[in-house]
Coordinates of C-alpha atoms and ligand atoms in Angstrom, one line a residue:
X1 CA 0.0 0.0 0.0
X2 CA 1.5 3.3 -1.0
X3 CA -1.6 5.2 -2.2
X4 CA -4.8 6.3 -0.5
X5 CA -7.7 7.6 -2.6
X6 CA -9.8 10.4 -1.1
X7 CA -12.8 8.2 -1.3
X8 CA -13.1 4.4 -1.8
X9 CA -16.5 2.6 -1.9
X10 CA -14.9 -0.8 -2.5
X11 CA -14.7 -2.0 1.2
X12 CA -18.3 -1.4 2.0
X13 CA -19.9 -1.9 -1.4
X14 CA -18.2 -5.3 -1.9
X15 CA -19.4 -6.3 1.6
X16 CA -23.0 -5.7 0.8
X17 CA -23.0 -6.5 -2.9
X18 CA -25.2 -9.6 -2.7
X19 CA -27.8 -7.9 -0.6
X20 CA -27.8 -4.9 -3.0
X21 CA -28.3 -7.1 -6.0
X22 CA -31.1 -8.9 -4.3
X23 CA -32.7 -5.5 -3.5
X24 CA -32.3 -4.5 -7.2
X25 CA -33.9 -7.7 -8.3
X26 CA -36.9 -7.3 -6.0
X27 CA -37.7 -3.9 -7.4
X28 CA -37.0 -5.0 -10.9
X29 CA -39.4 -7.9 -10.6
X30 CA -42.1 -5.9 -8.8
X31 CA -42.8 -3.9 -11.9
X32 CA -43.4 -0.9 -9.6
X33 CA -40.7 1.8 -9.8
X34 CA -41.9 5.1 -8.4
X35 CA -43.6 5.9 -5.0
X36 CA -44.3 2.4 -3.8
X37 CA -43.7 0.1 -0.9
X38 CA -39.9 0.4 -0.9
X39 CA -40.1 4.2 -0.5
X40 CA -42.7 3.8 2.2
X41 CA -40.6 1.2 4.0
X42 CA -37.4 3.3 3.8
X43 CA -39.2 6.4 5.0
X44 CA -40.4 4.5 8.1
X45 CA -36.9 3.1 8.7
X46 CA -35.2 6.4 8.4
X47 CA -37.8 8.2 10.5
X48 CA -37.1 5.6 13.2
X49 CA -33.3 5.9 12.8
X50 CA -33.6 9.7 13.0
X51 CA -36.1 9.8 15.9
X52 CA -38.7 11.8 14.0
X53 CA -42.3 11.1 13.5
X54 CA -42.0 11.4 9.7
X55 CA -39.5 11.1 6.8
X56 CA -40.3 11.9 3.2
X57 CA -38.0 10.5 0.6
X58 CA -37.1 13.0 -2.2
X59 CA -34.9 13.3 -5.2
X60 CA -31.8 14.8 -3.5
X61 CA -30.6 16.9 -0.6
X62 CA -31.0 20.2 -2.3
X63 CA -34.6 19.4 -3.1
X64 CA -35.2 18.3 0.5
X65 CA -34.1 21.7 1.7
X66 CA -36.0 23.5 -1.0
X67 CA -39.2 21.6 -0.2
X68 CA -38.7 22.1 3.5
X69 CA -38.6 25.9 3.0
X70 CA -41.5 25.8 0.7
X71 CA -43.6 23.7 3.0
X72 CA -43.0 26.3 5.7
X73 CA -44.3 29.0 3.4
X74 CA -41.0 30.9 3.3
X75 CA -40.7 33.0 0.1
X76 CA -40.2 36.4 -1.4
X77 CA -39.3 39.2 1.1
X78 CA -38.2 36.7 3.8
X79 CA -34.7 36.3 5.1
X80 CA -33.1 33.0 6.1
X81 CA -30.0 32.9 8.2
X82 CA -27.3 30.5 6.9
X83 CA -23.7 29.9 7.8
X84 CA -21.2 31.8 5.6
X85 CA -19.1 28.7 5.1
X86 CA -21.5 26.1 3.7
X87 CA -21.9 24.0 0.6
X88 CA -23.7 26.1 -2.0
X89 CA -26.8 23.9 -1.9
X90 CA -27.9 25.3 1.5
X91 CA -27.9 28.8 -0.1
X92 CA -29.5 27.7 -3.4
X93 CA -32.5 26.3 -1.5
X94 CA -33.1 29.7 0.0
X95 CA -32.9 31.3 -3.4
X96 CA -35.2 28.8 -5.0
X97 CA -38.1 30.0 -2.8
X98 CA -37.3 33.6 -3.5
X99 CA -36.0 34.4 0.0
X100 CA -32.7 36.1 0.8
X101 CA -29.8 34.3 2.4
X102 CA -28.3 36.1 5.3
X103 CA -24.8 34.9 6.3
X104 CA -23.5 34.4 9.8
X105 CA -19.9 33.5 10.4
X106 CA -18.8 30.1 11.8
X107 CA -16.8 29.4 14.9
X108 CA -13.3 29.0 13.6
X109 CA -12.6 26.0 15.7
X110 CA -15.6 23.8 15.1
X111 CA -16.4 25.2 11.6
X112 CA -20.1 25.3 12.5
X113 CA -22.3 28.4 12.7
X114 CA -21.4 30.7 15.6
X115 CA -24.6 30.9 17.6
X116 CA -23.4 34.0 19.4
X117 CA -23.5 35.9 16.1
X118 CA -27.0 34.9 15.0
X119 CA -29.0 37.4 17.0
X120 CA -27.3 40.4 15.4
X121 CA -28.3 39.1 12.0
X122 CA -32.0 38.9 12.9
X123 CA -34.2 41.6 11.2
X124 CA -38.0 42.0 11.1
X125 CA -37.9 40.0 7.8
X126 CA -36.0 37.0 9.3
X127 CA -38.2 33.8 9.0
X128 CA -35.8 31.0 9.7
X129 CA -32.3 29.8 10.7
X130 CA -30.7 27.0 8.7
X131 CA -27.9 25.5 10.7
X132 CA -25.6 23.2 8.7
X133 CA -23.9 20.3 10.6
X134 CA -20.8 20.8 8.6
X135 CA -18.3 17.9 7.9
X136 CA -20.3 15.7 10.2
X137 CA -20.3 17.6 13.5
X138 CA -23.6 18.6 15.1
X139 CA -24.1 22.3 15.6
X140 CA -24.7 23.6 19.1
X141 CA -28.4 23.2 18.6
X142 CA -29.8 24.1 22.0
X143 CA -28.7 27.8 21.9
X144 CA -29.8 28.0 18.3
X145 CA -33.3 26.7 19.2
X146 CA -33.4 29.2 22.1
X147 CA -32.7 32.1 19.7
X148 CA -35.3 30.7 17.2
X149 CA -37.9 30.6 20.0
X150 CA -37.1 34.1 21.2
X151 CA -37.6 35.6 17.7
X152 CA -40.3 33.2 16.6
X153 CA -38.2 31.7 13.8
X154 CA -38.3 28.4 12.1
X155 CA -35.3 26.1 12.2
X156 CA -34.4 23.9 9.2
X157 CA -31.4 21.7 9.7
X158 CA -29.2 20.9 6.8
X159 CA -28.3 17.4 7.8
X160 CA -26.7 16.3 4.5
X161 CA -23.3 15.6 6.1
X162 CA -24.1 14.4 9.6
X163 CA -26.6 11.5 9.7
X164 CA -26.4 10.1 13.2
X165 CA -24.5 12.9 14.9
X166 CA -26.0 14.3 18.1
X167 CA -26.0 17.4 20.3
X168 CA -26.7 16.8 24.0
X169 CA -27.7 13.3 22.9
X170 CA -30.4 14.4 20.6
X171 CA -29.9 13.4 17.0
X172 CA -29.4 15.9 14.2
X173 CA -32.3 16.2 11.8
X174 CA -34.7 15.9 14.7
X175 CA -34.2 19.4 16.2
X176 CA -35.6 21.7 13.6
X177 CA -39.3 22.2 12.5
X178 CA -38.4 20.4 9.3
X179 CA -35.0 19.2 8.1
X180 CA -33.3 18.0 4.9
X181 CA -30.7 15.4 4.3
X182 CA -28.8 14.0 1.3
X183 CA -28.1 10.5 0.2
X184 CA -25.6 11.5 -2.5
X185 CA -23.3 8.5 -2.9
X186 CA -20.4 10.1 -1.0
X187 CA -22.5 11.1 2.0
X188 CA -22.4 9.0 5.2
X189 CA -25.6 7.2 4.0
X190 CA -25.3 7.2 0.3
X191 CA -27.5 5.9 -2.5
X192 CA -26.3 4.5 -5.8
X193 CA -27.3 7.8 -7.4
X194 CA -29.1 10.9 -6.2
X195 CA -31.5 10.8 -3.3
X196 CA -32.5 12.8 -0.2
X197 CA -35.1 13.0 2.5
X198 CA -37.0 15.4 4.7
X199 CA -37.4 14.6 8.4
X200 CA -39.9 16.3 10.7
X201 CA -42.0 15.7 13.8
X202 CA -44.8 17.7 12.2
X203 CA -47.1 15.4 10.3
X204 CA -48.8 18.3 8.5
X205 CA -45.5 19.5 7.1
X206 CA -44.6 16.0 6.1
X207 CA -47.9 15.7 4.2
X208 CA -47.2 19.0 2.5
X209 CA -43.8 17.8 1.3
X210 CA -45.4 14.6 0.0
X211 CA -47.8 16.7 -2.1
X212 CA -45.1 19.1 -3.3
X213 CA -42.7 16.3 -4.3
X214 CA -45.4 14.8 -6.5
X215 CA -46.6 17.7 -8.8
X216 CA -48.6 19.3 -5.9
X217 CA -51.0 16.5 -6.2
X218 CA -52.4 14.2 -3.6
X219 CA -55.1 12.6 -5.7
X220 CA -53.9 11.7 -9.1
X221 CA -54.7 14.4 -11.7
X222 CA -56.0 16.8 -9.1
X223 CA -53.5 19.5 -8.3
X224 CA -53.7 21.7 -5.1
X225 CA -50.3 23.4 -5.5
X226 CA -47.8 24.1 -8.2
X227 CA -45.6 21.3 -7.2
X228 CA -42.5 19.5 -8.5
X229 CA -41.3 16.1 -9.6
X230 CA -38.9 15.5 -6.7
X231 CA -39.6 11.9 -5.8
X232 CA -37.3 9.2 -4.4
X233 CA -37.6 6.2 -6.6
X234 CA -38.1 2.6 -5.5
X235 CA -34.7 1.4 -6.5
X236 CA -32.8 4.0 -4.5
X237 CA -35.1 3.5 -1.5
X238 CA -34.4 -0.2 -1.5
X239 CA -30.7 0.3 -1.8
X240 CA -30.9 2.8 1.1
X241 CA -32.8 0.3 3.3
X242 CA -29.9 -2.1 2.9
X243 CA -27.3 0.5 3.7
X244 CA -29.1 2.0 6.6
X245 CA -28.7 -1.2 8.5
X246 CA -24.9 -0.7 8.4
X247 CA -24.9 3.1 9.1
X248 CA -24.1 2.8 12.8
X249 CA -21.2 0.4 12.2
X250 CA -19.8 2.6 9.4
X251 CA -20.2 5.7 11.6
X252 CA -18.2 4.0 14.3
X253 CA -15.5 3.2 11.7
X254 CA -15.4 6.9 10.7
X255 CA -15.1 7.9 14.3
X256 CA -12.3 5.5 14.8
X257 CA -10.5 7.0 11.8
X258 CA -11.1 10.5 13.2
X259 CA -9.5 9.4 16.5
X260 CA -6.5 7.9 14.7
X261 CA -6.0 11.2 12.8
X262 CA -6.3 13.2 16.1
X263 CA -3.6 11.1 17.7
X264 CA -1.3 10.9 14.7
X265 CA -1.4 14.6 13.8
X266 CA -1.7 16.2 17.2
X267 CA 1.8 17.6 17.6
X268 CA 2.5 19.2 14.2
X269 CA 3.4 22.8 14.4
X270 CA 1.4 24.9 11.9
X271 CA -1.3 22.3 11.6
X272 CA -4.8 22.9 13.1
X273 CA -7.1 19.9 13.8
X274 CA -10.9 19.9 13.9
X275 CA -12.3 20.5 17.4
X276 CA -15.6 19.2 18.7
X277 CA -17.9 21.6 20.6
X278 CA -18.9 20.6 24.1
X279 CA -22.0 18.4 23.9
X280 CA -21.6 17.7 20.2
X281 CA -20.6 14.5 18.4
X282 CA -18.9 14.2 15.1
X283 CA -19.6 11.5 12.5
X284 CA -16.6 12.5 10.3
X285 CA -18.2 12.8 7.0
X286 CA -14.9 14.7 6.4
X287 CA -11.8 15.1 8.5
X288 CA -10.8 18.7 7.8
X289 CA -7.4 20.1 8.9
X290 CA -6.2 23.7 8.4
X291 CA -2.8 25.2 7.5
X292 CA -1.6 28.4 5.9
X293 CA 0.5 26.1 3.6
X294 CA -2.7 24.3 2.4
X295 CA -2.0 24.5 -1.3
X296 CA 1.6 23.3 -0.9
X297 CA 0.5 20.5 1.4
X298 CA -2.2 19.4 -1.0
X299 CA 0.3 19.3 -3.9
X300 CA 2.8 17.4 -1.8
X301 CA 0.2 14.8 -0.8
X302 CA -1.0 14.4 -4.4
X303 CA 2.5 13.7 -5.5
X304 CA 2.7 11.0 -2.8
X305 CA -0.5 9.4 -4.1
X306 CA -2.8 10.7 -1.3
X307 CA -6.1 12.1 -2.4
X308 CA -7.4 15.3 -0.6
X309 CA -10.1 17.8 -1.4
X310 CA -11.0 21.3 -0.4
X311 CA -14.5 21.8 1.1
X312 CA -14.9 24.6 0.0
X313 CA -12.5 26.8 -2.0
X314 CA -14.9 29.7 -2.4
X315 CA -17.5 30.7 0.2
X316 CA -21.0 31.3 -1.1
X317 CA -20.9 35.2 -0.7
X318 CA -18.0 35.3 -3.1
X319 CA -19.5 33.0 -5.7
X320 CA -20.3 34.6 -9.1
X321 CA -23.9 33.3 -8.7
X322 CA -24.4 35.5 -5.7
X323 CA -22.9 38.7 -7.1
X324 CA -26.3 40.3 -6.8
X325 CA -26.1 40.2 -3.0
X326 CA -23.4 42.9 -3.3
X327 CA -21.0 41.2 -0.9
X328 CA -17.3 41.4 -1.3
X329 CA -14.0 39.9 0.0
X330 CA -13.6 40.8 3.6
X331 CA -17.2 40.7 4.5
X332 CA -17.0 37.3 6.1
X333 CA -13.4 36.9 7.1
X334 CA -13.7 33.7 9.0
X335 CA -15.4 31.9 6.1
X336 CA -12.8 33.3 3.8
X337 CA -10.0 32.2 6.1
X338 CA -11.4 28.7 6.3
X339 CA -11.7 28.5 2.5
X340 CA -8.1 29.5 2.2
X341 CA -6.7 27.1 4.8
X342 CA -8.9 24.0 4.9
X343 CA -8.0 20.6 3.6
X344 CA -10.1 17.4 3.8
X345 CA -8.2 14.1 4.4
X346 CA -9.5 10.7 3.3
X347 CA -12.2 9.2 5.5
X348 CA -14.0 6.1 4.3
X349 CA -15.2 3.0 6.2
X350 CA -12.7 0.3 5.5
X351 CA -9.7 2.6 5.7
X352 CA -7.2 1.1 8.1
X353 CA -4.9 2.5 10.7
X354 CA -2.0 1.9 8.2
X355 CA -3.6 4.3 5.8
X356 CA -3.9 7.0 8.5
X357 CA -0.2 6.3 9.4
X358 CA 0.9 6.7 5.8
X359 CA -1.0 9.9 5.4
X360 CA 0.2 11.3 8.8
X361 CA 3.9 10.4 8.0
X362 CA 3.6 12.3 4.8
X363 CA 2.1 15.3 6.5
X364 CA 4.8 15.3 9.1
X365 CA 7.5 15.0 6.4
X366 CA 6.0 17.9 4.6
X367 CA 6.1 20.1 7.7
X368 CA 9.6 19.0 8.5
X369 CA 10.8 20.0 5.1
X370 CA 9.3 23.5 5.6
X371 CA 11.7 24.3 8.5
Ligands
PLP401 C1 -24.5 17.4 -0.3 C2 -25.0 18.6 0.4 C3 -26.2 19.1 0.0 C4 -27.0 18.8 -1.2 O1 -27.3 17.4 -1.3 P1 -27.5 16.8 -2.8 O2 -28.1 15.5 -2.5 O3 -26.2 16.7 -3.5 O4 -28.4 17.7 -3.5 C5 -26.7 20.2 0.8 N1 -26.0 20.6 1.9 C6 -24.8 20.1 2.2 C7 -24.2 20.7 3.4 C8 -24.3 19.1 1.5 O5 -23.1 18.6 1.9

């Protein structure tokens, strides 16, 4: 072994291949491919996993967030608070309903939204807060819920990266009024294609999302709303049911890898490791380190056959797509600093301690060469 890819499905996908092929065959032979028993079954299983009354399977994570906002009636003239360092999908969902994203800086140590800065961003137009459990770490949800309560705001969790994480023992995706998650293949629970889900304890909101995902129609050919085609299909649902059974085991493996990195990298000068907020757990969708020499380190590791990625090189407020917000470099210095210094190391269930050692030795060698 002298190479480590950033992501490798092989260990887990080879382990479950027989079950997955059987799941495929069942759907194939059922002759029923959209909105059937497999979707219903997965929705029940995921709701149970996520400790929510309801789960609604949808086409992907972005659509889950979009439909969540739409079900709450958020739209034109409304403002939604989002972290300034998130994946663009969080912000796009806000734009889709015609609302305005309002950015709040993250905590530089945990990379999650800094709850102490939320209140100053609240205006009379603020309708909701969208915390993102970034990289797999739960946000500090209790203080966020307290602020939401104080100002009468909805909370929509972006749980795309953190299935199974908890804050004060309560699972992410169960705190907010309605929440979205993604089953993009590379997420902790990944489909064999695009998929996502909404989770909520509010049966009425769940019902609304069910109607919105299916053309705005409850009864075939009768349309109550201008809806969408944003359904989860039977095949992806049946694959997800197989994989969900393994999620806890795979999460433990991710956490073990996180602990190996913590230990192996702890004494490197110039290298910042991810920190976990008190009361939060981390499911290590990504293990994100920081250094001022990020680009040099990334090139060095690439040369050594070690795959890394940057999540994310450009914060949303500096994206061309959001030019119309009139924001500029310097407006969100913490998000900008993170974008310039963060580097994601390989984390995939099936990675061994020998992989982590190889990566860590190379990182150490890089920093030694710098002196
Ligand atoms: C992946 C992701 C999404 C979007 O999910 P898709 O299924 O790719 O549409 C949204 N938010 C975050 C934080 C993500 O990581």
